[in-house]
Amino acid sequence: MGMGPAAMAELFITRISLFPILFFLSSYAAELPINVWPKPVSFDWPSPGAVLLSPNFTVVSPGHPYLKPAVDRYTNAVKTEHHRPLITPALNLTSYTPLKLLNITVNDVDAPLAHGVNESYTLSIPYGGSAYLSAETAWGAMRGLETFSQLVYGGGGEEPRVAAGLRISDAPIFPYRGVLLDTSRNFYGVEDLLRLIRAISMNKMNVLHWHISDSHSFPLVLPSEPELARRGAYAEEMTYSPEDVKKVVEFGLQYGVRVVPEIDMPGHTGSWAEAYPEIITCANMFWVPPGTSAPLAAEPGTGQLNPLNQTTYKVVKNVIHDTIAMFPDSFFHAGADEINSNCWNTDPSIQNFVSNNGTLSQLLETFINSTLPYIVSLNRTVVYWEDVLLSPSISVGSSLLPRENVVLQTWNNGPNNTKRLVEAGYRVIVSSADYYYLDCGHGSFLGNDSQYDQPPGTDQGNGGSWCGPFKTWQLIYNYDITYGLNDEEAKLVLGGEVALWSEQADGTVLDARVWPRTSAMAEALWSGNRDETGKKRYAEATDRLNEWRYRMVGRGIGAEPIQPLWCAKNPGMCNAVFPFSE
Amino acid sequence: MGMGPAAMAELFITRISLFPILFFLSSYAAELPINVWPKPVSFDWPSPGAVLLSPNFTVVSPGHPYLKPAVDRYTNAVKTEHHRPLITPALNLTSYTPLKLLNITVNDVDAPLAHGVNESYTLSIPYGGSAYLSAETAWGAMRGLETFSQLVYGGGGEEPRVAAGLRISDAPIFPYRGVLLDTSRNFYGVEDLLRLIRAISMNKMNVLHWHISDSHSFPLVLPSEPELARRGAYAEEMTYSPEDVKKVVEFGLQYGVRVVPEIDMPGHTGSWAEAYPEIITCANMFWVPPGTSAPLAAEPGTGQLNPLNQTTYKVVKNVIHDTIAMFPDSFFHAGADEINSNCWNTDPSIQNFVSNNGTLSQLLETFINSTLPYIVSLNRTVVYWEDVLLSPSISVGSSLLPRENVVLQTWNNGPNNTKRLVEAGYRVIVSSADYYYLDCGHGSFLGNDSQYDQPPGTDQGNGGSWCGPFKTWQLIYNYDITYGLNDEEAKLVLGGEVALWSEQADGTVLDARVWPRTSAMAEALWSGNRDETGKKRYAEATDRLNEWRYRMVGRGIGAEPIQPLWCAKNPGMCNAVFPFSE
């Protein structure tokens, strides 16, 4: 009955010896002999080959204040990167003359970097002659330049080569592809932000969502409210001056990356109390009052703006005004997540309000009504966390949140909340904690936590992480952000955003915590996570992502390895299931 | 019935306002105003204060080839480190003259760095006059120098200060305190190894267990068997030459860190097949033969030495000989974990052996009998993974493993296997995967794994990590490696070792994956994880570890943050439970 292991093994050996494994490997390798991440939508390459890149290679492009530095950067990069792919591309070097010119045409050179800007491009690299990159906008041209740079390989001892005989037509599926970085729980230097923007751009993503302030620190120096950072930042050297912000924003423009600021309010504002104790409720209290099980905040670091205090609005409007003056992007993120009843209820004026039959949701309405129109008057689309509409305890009606001015960012409850938001008619940015929270699976940061002192053998559960387990690149890659939506609803999904909440992160771990996992989202949102037949293409993506990770490392991004190098050198051999045709 | 949230909150506010929170904070702060990690066993400091460190500060020490560079290093470090503690130490600067001299005496200058060497020291820093460090051995003096360096703070704009009026007596509880680094699945540069040794030494640990080779690559260049690395390394630049090894070993001696080499065999040897295909069974096969659920290895990367092939022993003895010649430490780790029946069963000669009523355990016996005596003849204690004795499928009897020559390293089944090993009379190194495996909780590295493509809402379990969840510093800190042992049994536990298996790690993530979690083990094994009353001291350790993490970062070790900086600046406020006396 059945085959014994030895017999089975023998059968297997026989089969293997009939078909040398190298044969399988070559037939298994991704169809393209060179890797572009994210994979372009259309890659037409009838007879793959390569030409040398001329030492005199130049790029001709229309005049544009931000495309120009990008052109200079890429012109230099392709000559000096000398990337050696993990597996040498099976591309014959043709005898055609080296490529000397990339000619860029842009149809609408005036299109600003803004949500929904056309990022499409086509890139042709014929054998012999010049290469052509045409794009509707300068920002699309930047995406095409990135693709071009990834088609160049080798060099060092010899001249670099560039894949040739090809034509790529490319454009993103989703217009919004972002990374959230929290610079309040722990501080990041400007150089960290610039490096992050650089990597975002490499991955053809286009938004840095800068969660600047929170209850833990207020690092942004504002001309009208300098005391907020002077007292609320961790240290003088842990602040962002207006010059720092300008540097980040300009850098973003040169890399085609929008910088969307978030000033989280009215919750998550404990740090404001250092300068304005009178406008913050429950500031600096122990987060779970002793003898209760009613936390004042989702985590240590308490404090919320008091909507009943008129000084609140004076400060808030100055903050909004100054922040918007520094950040030209048309989106302004105003937070509104995790508003805590207990925190507001510690305040005598609010207690009085409640005892006169007021509700906390009315307090939030007051706050929104006193701030949202002001933000809109400054020509900004307001982004809020979903809580503002969906929180079961404190939320406002949709009548206060005009759909033309408001975008909602979802993070709870997987696709269910996305569905609720689009059903309510809102445009949505998807940051599901189940898939897109990069900090998950790393334990809890709480001190004196007895859960870590249990007898051996006790189930360790998720290790204390509220959103554990760790979100692997595969999990991120496979998530469909329009899951369960009909076509009309899906149109309201602007895109997705991974989030690095920084309770346990700062500049020392930034790169590895973000990359290459975020590259997985980058491809899923750019060209999708499925092949032509509609099948999820995560198997084929593994080797490509591995290769892309090494290229990022070569570019100074400390992305973490996803596999033993052996796996990249032996494609398919590290798969969970036998990958080769039998 | 009961108190409403508002009333409860009011009560809390009243109480808080009666006792300003700063009062609680100062009384809660760790009793010592300066942080030494790991915490010394005895710290006598009747009236805490500080003196300046003289710009002419010098250290006088006995002549010793390895103590001398350590003295030079620390003399320079205390003058240039300029560490600013997160919370300024509450230490009055006295008017005593600056400290000009640290006088070191060593009782036994000839004691070599070896297992069990005396690492005790006493350090006295009086007010006025010279400081004294006395130790039994040069290695103990190095531990004392590390302590001294951590008592120095400030500087930069002003002169550094040193805590004074104190006397420390210190010695480790466990003689073996190590870090395992796997350089086979992914390669690490020599500079990574040196940086790791430096951090190991800072934490008063004393062993780098270098898991050099495995099935994925063989990076060690051996004079007698150069083909192993030439063909089995990932690349020529991804090898360790004899000169590299010498550099690492010498560096270790200068830092008081033993370098224990591991050549894992007879399993985990797939990479040997690149040079010697004839001595490796099941090499380069897909790890789970198609149509079976009988893996050939614990993970992709198959291959085991064939104990029936006489060439095996020729090669193995050369490998052992050359490795031992390069590594002077008295321990040699010979692996012997995870030997896979299916892999051996693929081999015709082994199939023949089995069909003649031979067992696979007999094969392992043959291998052990042909190698263990040789290693012992070269004056080495042999370390094996516990599997060699405890594996239910392939193991050998204890009669083949002389207790005086063999140490066993446990990794499975928490404290239960430790217990089994000491009951069998063996000395044990504890590396329980449940606590000490630093790679856990990071998902799986397998490609084409459908577990990551499940419908939203599906339980994500442990995220695909076989040993998930992530091992937090708290979990590591609290583990008692002699749990469940009586006093006699406990004496056989030499110490503990964290392990960084490198499927998803290399130099880009080394520091943050190892530190400061390993610092938690360092203290638990040096002075314990309990206070004077026997209570686990993880609460008090949190702020100290946070502070220590920043000091390590200042020293160029990219340790990850464990909390928002806010927590360090507000001691106790990030605790899970209310920490202040009421």
mmCIF file of C-alpha atoms in Angstrom, chain B residues 212-420:
data_model
loop_
_atom_site.group_PDB
_atom_site.id
_atom_site.type_symbol
_atom_site.label_atom_id
_atom_site.label_comp_id
_atom_site.label_asym_id
_atom_site.label_seq_id
_atom_site.Cartn_x
_atom_site.Cartn_y
_atom_site.Cartn_z
ATOM 1 C CA ILE B 212 30.335 29.596 9.384
ATOM 2 C CA SER B 213 29.033 27.079 6.924
ATOM 3 C CA ASP B 214 25.721 25.510 6.038
ATOM 4 C CA SER B 215 23.938 24.169 2.975
ATOM 5 C CA HIS B 216 23.650 27.581 1.363
ATOM 6 C CA SER B 217 27.254 28.650 1.160
ATOM 7 C CA PHE B 218 30.686 27.693 2.381
ATOM 8 C CA PRO B 219 32.548 30.973 2.826
ATOM 9 C CA LEU B 220 35.598 29.742 4.769
ATOM 10 C CA VAL B 221 38.787 29.457 2.735
ATOM 11 C CA LEU B 222 40.694 26.428 4.018
ATOM 12 C CA PRO B 223 44.293 25.822 2.986
ATOM 13 C CA SER B 224 43.815 22.039 2.646
ATOM 14 C CA GLU B 225 40.406 22.270 1.011
ATOM 15 C CA PRO B 226 40.340 25.480 -0.992
ATOM 16 C CA GLU B 227 37.746 24.140 -3.414
ATOM 17 C CA LEU B 228 35.054 24.179 -0.728
ATOM 18 C CA ALA B 229 35.007 27.972 -0.659
ATOM 19 C CA ARG B 230 36.077 28.470 -4.250
ATOM 20 C CA ARG B 231 33.023 26.589 -5.447
ATOM 21 C CA GLY B 232 30.753 26.742 -2.427
ATOM 22 C CA ALA B 233 30.942 30.422 -1.474
ATOM 23 C CA TYR B 234 28.475 32.865 -2.976
ATOM 24 C CA ALA B 235 31.266 34.774 -4.670
ATOM 25 C CA GLU B 236 34.987 35.270 -4.383
ATOM 26 C CA GLU B 237 34.430 38.469 -2.430
ATOM 27 C CA MET B 238 32.044 36.617 -0.155
ATOM 28 C CA THR B 239 34.675 34.472 1.521
ATOM 29 C CA TYR B 240 36.718 34.578 4.714
ATOM 30 C CA SER B 241 40.414 34.109 4.080
ATOM 31 C CA PRO B 242 42.752 32.817 6.802
ATOM 32 C CA GLU B 243 43.872 36.430 7.208
ATOM 33 C CA ASP B 244 40.268 37.534 7.716
ATOM 34 C CA VAL B 245 39.785 34.870 10.359
ATOM 35 C CA LYS B 246 42.977 35.875 12.098
ATOM 36 C CA LYS B 247 41.783 39.458 12.158
ATOM 37 C CA VAL B 248 38.478 38.427 13.699
ATOM 38 C CA VAL B 249 40.083 36.152 16.284
ATOM 39 C CA GLU B 250 42.689 38.748 17.310
ATOM 40 C CA PHE B 251 40.025 41.420 17.504
ATOM 41 C CA GLY B 252 38.045 39.119 19.747
ATOM 42 C CA LEU B 253 41.006 38.681 22.069
ATOM 43 C CA GLN B 254 41.439 42.427 22.318
ATOM 44 C CA TYR B 255 37.788 42.669 23.334
ATOM 45 C CA GLY B 256 37.684 39.638 25.588
ATOM 46 C CA VAL B 257 35.430 37.754 23.213
ATOM 47 C CA ARG B 258 36.073 34.132 22.317
ATOM 48 C CA VAL B 259 35.367 33.152 18.742
ATOM 49 C CA VAL B 260 33.965 29.625 18.622
ATOM 50 C CA PRO B 261 33.781 28.224 15.083
ATOM 51 C CA GLU B 262 31.010 25.926 13.953
ATOM 52 C CA ILE B 263 31.305 23.649 10.968
ATOM 53 C CA ASP B 264 27.853 22.142 10.853
ATOM 54 C CA MET B 265 27.938 18.464 9.810
ATOM 55 C CA PRO B 266 26.941 15.880 8.708
ATOM 56 C CA GLY B 267 23.665 17.690 7.911
ATOM 57 C CA HIS B 268 23.511 21.238 6.585
ATOM 58 C CA THR B 269 26.314 20.554 4.125
ATOM 59 C CA GLY B 270 24.701 21.061 0.733
ATOM 60 C CA SER B 271 27.253 23.720 -0.179
ATOM 61 C CA TRP B 272 30.047 21.139 0.073
ATOM 62 C CA ALA B 273 28.598 19.430 -2.969
ATOM 63 C CA GLU B 274 29.806 22.219 -5.229
ATOM 64 C CA ALA B 275 33.335 20.935 -4.634
ATOM 65 C CA TYR B 276 32.607 17.330 -3.637
ATOM 66 C CA PRO B 277 29.331 16.119 -5.130
ATOM 67 C CA GLU B 278 30.299 12.502 -4.403
ATOM 68 C CA ILE B 279 30.247 12.896 -0.617
ATOM 69 C CA ILE B 280 26.894 14.700 -0.343
ATOM 70 C CA THR B 281 23.521 12.984 -0.481
ATOM 71 C CA CYS B 282 20.420 14.701 -1.896
ATOM 72 C CA ALA B 283 22.425 17.766 -2.921
ATOM 73 C CA ASN B 284 20.659 20.485 -4.877
ATOM 74 C CA MET B 285 17.335 18.749 -4.860
ATOM 75 C CA PHE B 286 14.061 20.543 -4.496
ATOM 76 C CA TRP B 287 13.551 20.466 -0.757
ATOM 77 C CA VAL B 288 10.140 18.739 -0.810
ATOM 78 C CA PRO B 289 10.127 16.129 -3.569
ATOM 79 C CA PRO B 290 7.067 16.707 -5.733
ATOM 80 C CA GLY B 291 4.175 14.454 -4.901
ATOM 81 C CA THR B 292 5.483 13.868 -1.393
ATOM 82 C CA SER B 293 5.224 15.639 1.909
ATOM 83 C CA ALA B 294 8.590 14.308 2.984
ATOM 84 C CA PRO B 295 11.100 17.159 2.968
ATOM 85 C CA LEU B 296 14.764 16.448 2.396
ATOM 86 C CA ALA B 297 15.793 19.243 4.753
ATOM 87 C CA ALA B 298 14.213 21.567 7.279
ATOM 88 C CA GLU B 299 14.215 24.265 4.631
ATOM 89 C CA PRO B 300 15.398 24.757 1.057
ATOM 90 C CA GLY B 301 19.085 24.023 0.728
ATOM 91 C CA THR B 302 19.464 20.248 0.836
ATOM 92 C CA GLY B 303 22.484 18.056 1.326
ATOM 93 C CA GLN B 304 24.161 15.854 3.929
ATOM 94 C CA LEU B 305 27.558 14.245 4.183
ATOM 95 C CA ASN B 306 27.468 10.559 3.353
ATOM 96 C CA PRO B 307 28.953 8.655 6.303
ATOM 97 C CA LEU B 308 29.506 5.569 4.126
ATOM 98 C CA ASN B 309 31.823 7.330 1.724
ATOM 99 C CA GLN B 310 35.451 7.243 2.792
ATOM 100 C CA THR B 311 36.215 10.469 0.929
ATOM 101 C CA THR B 312 33.868 12.145 3.382
ATOM 102 C CA TYR B 313 36.340 11.595 6.192
ATOM 103 C CA LYS B 314 39.314 12.756 4.215
ATOM 104 C CA VAL B 315 37.571 16.035 3.503
ATOM 105 C CA VAL B 316 36.025 16.380 6.959
ATOM 106 C CA LYS B 317 39.321 15.843 8.717
ATOM 107 C CA ASN B 318 41.010 18.434 6.563
ATOM 108 C CA VAL B 319 38.202 20.843 7.339
ATOM 109 C CA ILE B 320 38.426 20.163 11.066
ATOM 110 C CA HIS B 321 42.184 20.383 11.070
ATOM 111 C CA ASP B 322 42.361 23.668 9.201
ATOM 112 C CA THR B 323 39.521 25.255 11.129
ATOM 113 C CA ILE B 324 41.028 24.355 14.463
ATOM 114 C CA ALA B 325 44.362 25.695 13.291
ATOM 115 C CA MET B 326 42.716 29.049 12.624
ATOM 116 C CA PHE B 327 40.571 29.247 15.752
ATOM 117 C CA PRO B 328 42.516 28.946 19.017
ATOM 118 C CA ASP B 329 39.435 28.659 21.244
ATOM 119 C CA SER B 330 39.162 25.401 23.154
ATOM 120 C CA PHE B 331 35.581 24.855 21.951
ATOM 121 C CA PHE B 332 34.868 23.516 18.482
ATOM 122 C CA HIS B 333 31.232 23.317 17.414
ATOM 123 C CA ALA B 334 30.555 20.372 15.142
ATOM 124 C CA GLY B 335 26.844 20.898 14.491
ATOM 125 C CA ALA B 336 24.953 17.620 14.148
ATOM 126 C CA ASP B 337 21.487 19.185 14.078
ATOM 127 C CA GLU B 338 18.507 18.307 11.946
ATOM 128 C CA ILE B 339 19.826 15.244 10.208
ATOM 129 C CA ASN B 340 17.196 14.264 7.711
ATOM 130 C CA SER B 341 16.263 10.650 7.023
ATOM 131 C CA ASN B 342 14.797 11.328 3.604
ATOM 132 C CA CYS B 343 17.984 12.978 2.433
ATOM 133 C CA TRP B 344 20.189 10.055 3.418
ATOM 134 C CA ASN B 345 17.613 7.680 2.005
ATOM 135 C CA THR B 346 18.047 9.145 -1.472
ATOM 136 C CA ASP B 347 21.504 7.629 -1.659
ATOM 137 C CA PRO B 348 21.839 4.140 -3.195
ATOM 138 C CA SER B 349 24.663 3.066 -0.880
ATOM 139 C CA ILE B 350 22.646 4.130 2.152
ATOM 140 C CA GLN B 351 19.543 2.440 0.766
ATOM 141 C CA ASN B 352 21.619 -0.699 0.501
ATOM 142 C CA PHE B 353 22.906 -0.268 4.055
ATOM 143 C CA VAL B 354 19.375 0.163 5.359
ATOM 144 C CA SER B 355 18.042 -2.802 3.437
ATOM 145 C CA ASN B 356 20.728 -4.872 5.185
ATOM 146 C CA ASN B 357 19.162 -3.904 8.514
ATOM 147 C CA GLY B 358 21.375 -0.932 9.155
ATOM 148 C CA THR B 359 19.792 2.117 10.770
ATOM 149 C CA LEU B 360 20.372 5.767 10.092
ATOM 150 C CA SER B 361 21.344 6.250 13.727
ATOM 151 C CA GLN B 362 24.128 3.753 13.104
ATOM 152 C CA LEU B 363 25.230 5.925 10.223
ATOM 153 C CA LEU B 364 25.414 8.904 12.550
ATOM 154 C CA GLU B 365 27.331 6.782 15.060
ATOM 155 C CA THR B 366 29.816 5.967 12.350
ATOM 156 C CA PHE B 367 30.199 9.619 11.541
ATOM 157 C CA ILE B 368 30.585 10.669 15.189
ATOM 158 C CA ASN B 369 33.051 7.879 15.906
ATOM 159 C CA SER B 370 35.103 8.915 12.907
ATOM 160 C CA THR B 371 35.256 12.593 13.813
ATOM 161 C CA LEU B 372 34.743 13.224 17.533
ATOM 162 C CA PRO B 373 37.945 11.466 18.675
ATOM 163 C CA TYR B 374 39.882 13.410 16.054
ATOM 164 C CA ILE B 375 38.532 16.740 17.327
ATOM 165 C CA VAL B 376 39.294 15.715 20.904
ATOM 166 C CA SER B 377 42.813 14.719 19.868
ATOM 167 C CA LEU B 378 43.303 18.318 18.785
ATOM 168 C CA ASN B 379 42.542 19.436 22.347
ATOM 169 C CA ARG B 380 39.080 20.691 21.736
ATOM 170 C CA THR B 381 35.857 20.403 23.669
ATOM 171 C CA VAL B 382 33.220 19.447 21.104
ATOM 172 C CA VAL B 383 29.923 21.300 21.102
ATOM 173 C CA TYR B 384 26.980 19.632 19.386
ATOM 174 C CA TRP B 385 23.388 20.661 18.971
ATOM 175 C CA GLU B 386 21.097 18.675 21.256
ATOM 176 C CA ASP B 387 19.741 16.680 18.301
ATOM 177 C CA VAL B 388 22.754 14.380 18.383
ATOM 178 C CA LEU B 389 21.414 12.914 21.622
ATOM 179 C CA LEU B 390 17.715 13.839 21.640
ATOM 180 C CA SER B 391 16.529 13.574 18.043
ATOM 181 C CA PRO B 392 13.707 11.031 17.914
ATOM 182 C CA SER B 393 14.700 9.894 14.430
ATOM 183 C CA ILE B 394 18.487 9.931 14.181
ATOM 184 C CA SER B 395 20.681 10.146 17.271
ATOM 185 C CA VAL B 396 23.463 8.365 19.085
ATOM 186 C CA GLY B 397 23.741 6.977 22.573
ATOM 187 C CA SER B 398 25.448 8.923 25.336
ATOM 188 C CA SER B 399 28.210 6.296 25.435
ATOM 189 C CA LEU B 400 29.529 7.827 22.227
ATOM 190 C CA LEU B 401 29.491 11.315 23.659
ATOM 191 C CA PRO B 402 31.963 11.500 26.568
ATOM 192 C CA ARG B 403 30.704 14.057 29.075
ATOM 193 C CA GLU B 404 34.174 15.433 29.721
ATOM 194 C CA ASN B 405 34.671 16.276 26.044
ATOM 195 C CA VAL B 406 31.180 17.163 24.902
ATOM 196 C CA VAL B 407 28.929 20.157 25.531
ATOM 197 C CA LEU B 408 25.387 20.125 24.166
ATOM 198 C CA GLN B 409 23.504 23.169 22.930
ATOM 199 C CA THR B 410 19.736 23.074 23.386
ATOM 200 C CA TRP B 411 17.236 24.863 21.139
ATOM 201 C CA ASN B 412 13.998 22.887 21.139
ATOM 202 C CA ASN B 413 11.213 22.455 23.604
ATOM 203 C CA GLY B 414 12.032 25.290 26.014
ATOM 204 C CA PRO B 415 13.360 24.250 29.404
ATOM 205 C CA ASN B 416 12.342 20.613 28.940
ATOM 206 C CA ASN B 417 15.283 19.716 26.764
ATOM 207 C CA THR B 418 17.692 21.589 29.015
ATOM 208 C CA LYS B 419 16.416 19.368 31.773
ATOM 209 C CA ARG B 420 16.866 16.183 29.740
#
